[in-house]
XYZ file of C-alpha atoms in Angstrom:
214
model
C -5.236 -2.045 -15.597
C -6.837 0.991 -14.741
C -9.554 1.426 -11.705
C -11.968 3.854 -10.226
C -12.524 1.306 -7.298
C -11.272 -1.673 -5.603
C -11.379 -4.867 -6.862
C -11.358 -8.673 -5.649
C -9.806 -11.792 -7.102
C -11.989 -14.606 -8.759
C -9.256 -17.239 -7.785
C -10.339 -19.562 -5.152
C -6.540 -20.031 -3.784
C -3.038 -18.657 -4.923
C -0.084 -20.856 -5.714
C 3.327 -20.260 -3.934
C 6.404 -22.385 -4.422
C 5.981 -23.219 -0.609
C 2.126 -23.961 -0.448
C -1.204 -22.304 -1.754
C -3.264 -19.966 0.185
C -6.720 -20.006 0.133
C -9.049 -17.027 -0.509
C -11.274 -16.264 2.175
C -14.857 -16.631 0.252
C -16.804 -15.752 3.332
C -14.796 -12.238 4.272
C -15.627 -11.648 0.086
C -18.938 -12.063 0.161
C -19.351 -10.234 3.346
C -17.603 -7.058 1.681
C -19.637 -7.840 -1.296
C -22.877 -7.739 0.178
C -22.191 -5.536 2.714
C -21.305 -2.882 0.336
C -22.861 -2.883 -2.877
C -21.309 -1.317 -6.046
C -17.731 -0.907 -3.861
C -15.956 -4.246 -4.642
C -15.969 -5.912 -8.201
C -14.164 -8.826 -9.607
C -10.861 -8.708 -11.503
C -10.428 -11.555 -14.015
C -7.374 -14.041 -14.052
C -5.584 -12.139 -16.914
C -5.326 -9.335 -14.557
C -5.374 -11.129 -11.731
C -1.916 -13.005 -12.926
C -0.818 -9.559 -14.103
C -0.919 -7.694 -11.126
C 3.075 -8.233 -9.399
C 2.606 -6.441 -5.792
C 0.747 -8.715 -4.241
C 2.439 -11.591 -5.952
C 5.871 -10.533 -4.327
C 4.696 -10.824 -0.629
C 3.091 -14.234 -1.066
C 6.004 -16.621 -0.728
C 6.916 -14.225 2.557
C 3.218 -14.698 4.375
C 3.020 -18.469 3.404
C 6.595 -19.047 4.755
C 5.393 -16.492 7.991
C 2.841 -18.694 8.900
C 4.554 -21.541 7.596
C 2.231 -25.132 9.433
C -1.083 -22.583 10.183
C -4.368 -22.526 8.929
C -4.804 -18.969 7.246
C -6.579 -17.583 4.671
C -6.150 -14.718 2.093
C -8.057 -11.727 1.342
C -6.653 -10.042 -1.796
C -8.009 -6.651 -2.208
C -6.911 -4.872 -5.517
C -7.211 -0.749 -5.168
C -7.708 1.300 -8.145
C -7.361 5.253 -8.512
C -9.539 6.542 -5.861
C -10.456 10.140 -4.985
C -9.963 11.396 -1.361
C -13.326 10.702 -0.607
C -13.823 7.058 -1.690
C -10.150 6.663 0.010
C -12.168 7.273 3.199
C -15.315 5.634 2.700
C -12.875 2.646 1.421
C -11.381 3.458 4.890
C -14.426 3.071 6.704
C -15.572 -0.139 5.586
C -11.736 -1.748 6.376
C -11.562 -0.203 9.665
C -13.523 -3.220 11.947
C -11.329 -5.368 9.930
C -8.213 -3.599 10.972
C -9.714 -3.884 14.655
C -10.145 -6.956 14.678
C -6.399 -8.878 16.435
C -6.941 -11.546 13.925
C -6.228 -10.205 11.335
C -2.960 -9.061 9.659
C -2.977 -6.421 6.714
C -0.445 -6.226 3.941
C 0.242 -2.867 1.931
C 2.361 -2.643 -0.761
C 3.849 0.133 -2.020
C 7.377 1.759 -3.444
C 8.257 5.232 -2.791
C 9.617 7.602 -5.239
C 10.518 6.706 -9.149
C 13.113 9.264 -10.162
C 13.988 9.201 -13.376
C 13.335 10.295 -17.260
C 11.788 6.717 -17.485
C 9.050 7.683 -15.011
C 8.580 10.924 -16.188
C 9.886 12.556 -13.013
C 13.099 14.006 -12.329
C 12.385 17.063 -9.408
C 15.727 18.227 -7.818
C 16.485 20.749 -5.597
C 20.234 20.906 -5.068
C 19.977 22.612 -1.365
C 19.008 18.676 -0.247
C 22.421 17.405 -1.296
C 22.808 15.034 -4.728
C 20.020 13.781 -6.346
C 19.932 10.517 -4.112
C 19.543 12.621 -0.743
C 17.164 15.101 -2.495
C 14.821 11.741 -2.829
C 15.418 10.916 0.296
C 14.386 14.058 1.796
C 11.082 13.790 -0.575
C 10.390 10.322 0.341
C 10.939 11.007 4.393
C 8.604 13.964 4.208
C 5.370 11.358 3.042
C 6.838 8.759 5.830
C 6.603 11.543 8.301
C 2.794 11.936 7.637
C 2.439 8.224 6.984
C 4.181 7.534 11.011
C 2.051 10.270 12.545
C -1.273 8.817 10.371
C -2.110 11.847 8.785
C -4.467 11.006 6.307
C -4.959 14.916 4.901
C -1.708 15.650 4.778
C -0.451 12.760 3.305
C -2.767 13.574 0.140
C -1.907 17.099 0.101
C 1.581 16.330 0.030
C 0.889 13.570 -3.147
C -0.876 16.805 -4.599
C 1.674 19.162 -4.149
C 5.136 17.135 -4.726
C 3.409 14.604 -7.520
C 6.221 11.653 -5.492
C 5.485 8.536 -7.946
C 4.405 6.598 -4.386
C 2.668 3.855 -6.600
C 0.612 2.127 -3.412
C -0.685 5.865 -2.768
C -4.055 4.937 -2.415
C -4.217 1.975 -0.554
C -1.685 3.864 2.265
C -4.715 6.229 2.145
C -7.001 3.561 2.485
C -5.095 2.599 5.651
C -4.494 6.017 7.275
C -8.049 6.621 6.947
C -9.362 3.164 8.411
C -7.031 3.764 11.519
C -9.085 7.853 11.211
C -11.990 5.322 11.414
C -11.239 3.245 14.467
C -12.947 3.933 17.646
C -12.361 0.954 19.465
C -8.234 1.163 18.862
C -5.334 3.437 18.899
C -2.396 2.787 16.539
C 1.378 3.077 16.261
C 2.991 3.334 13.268
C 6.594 3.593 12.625
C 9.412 3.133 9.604
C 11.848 0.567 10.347
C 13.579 0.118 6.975
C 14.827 3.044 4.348
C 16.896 1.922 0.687
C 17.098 2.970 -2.626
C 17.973 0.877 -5.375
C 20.465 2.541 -7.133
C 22.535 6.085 -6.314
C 21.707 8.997 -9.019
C 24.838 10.157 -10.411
C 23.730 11.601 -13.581
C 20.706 12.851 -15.520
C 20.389 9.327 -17.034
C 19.871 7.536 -14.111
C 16.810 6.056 -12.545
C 16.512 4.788 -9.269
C 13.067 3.007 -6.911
C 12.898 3.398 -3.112
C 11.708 1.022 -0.834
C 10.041 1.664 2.648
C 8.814 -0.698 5.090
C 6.829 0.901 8.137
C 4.638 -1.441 11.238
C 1.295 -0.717 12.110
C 0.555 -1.906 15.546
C -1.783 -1.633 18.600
C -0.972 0.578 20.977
C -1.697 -1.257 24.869
């Protein structure tokens, strides 16, 4: 489903096969009415639809497997650079705050004639360290949290980085914080498949922490 903003879940809970989680009603209508005409409400159909979230849940219910927690599900649509800050604005006390704990979800590059890109430049290596060497220069300016040149990098390498926006959303709410600094840093690299001719296609996978800094 396409968005121009971000959107929140109508569900009151979501199911895992280890538990539910409950929705945290209160944070939702505090963004809500905090911040009119920035939030609106996806329907179940899209709601039940939507797989990135869906894939962490089992992991944060089996995390804080025996604790009290609640969810705030926050669906990001196709921003522009400047509602990617003013999105980061609003998250930033949120992201200050040591109780809470936020989740971004993302892949890294889609290479391939099924995703309609297939960049190569040979003096990398093979195909599989050319995306490598794509993917590493965005995690380079996602580590040292720059927000600007993360999105002129999107702009001038077009890396199918699906999550694009709300890693924006997060580079630009730690921009935002006064009251915190912030370390960042990649701790796991993979690819799902080696590229070993034109008809190959192949998803990478990045997983980078986001801590305080004491």
């Amino acid at each position: 489903v396409y968005l121009s903003k971000c959107a929140l879940s109508a569900c009151n809970s979501y199911a895992t096969p280890i538990g539910d989680i409950t929705i945290d009603k209160p944070i939702y209508k505090e963004l809500a009415d905090n911040h009119e005409g920035k939030f609106m409400r996806m329907n179940k159909d899209v709601d039940e639809d939507e797989h990135s979230l869906e894939m962490h849940l089992p992991y944060i219910r089996k995390i804080f497997e025996g604790k009290d927690i609640t969810l705030v599900p926050v669906m990001v649509g196709n921003l522009s650079e400047n509602a990617e800050k003013e999105y980061g604005q609003i998250f930033a006390p949120y992201l200050e705050d040591e109780r809470n704990l936020f989740v971004i979800s993302s892949d890294f590059c889609h290479w391939g004639k099924n995703f309609d890109y297939t960049p190569y430049d040979k003096t990398k290596g093979n195909v599989s360290e050319y995306i490598s060497h794509l993917d590493h220069q965005g995690m380079d300016l996602i580590e040292s949290q720059d927000s600007k040149g993360f999105h002129k990098y999107l702009s001038k390498t077009d890396n199918t980085i699906c999550g694009r926006h709300p890693i924006a959303i997060l580079l630009n709410a730690i921009k935002s914080s006064t009251a915190k600094t912030y370390n960042s840093k990649f701790v796991k690299y993979a690819q799902s498949s080696e590229i070993k001719s034109s008809r190959d296609s192949s998803v990478s996978y990045a997983s980078c922490v986001t801590v305080f800094e004491e």
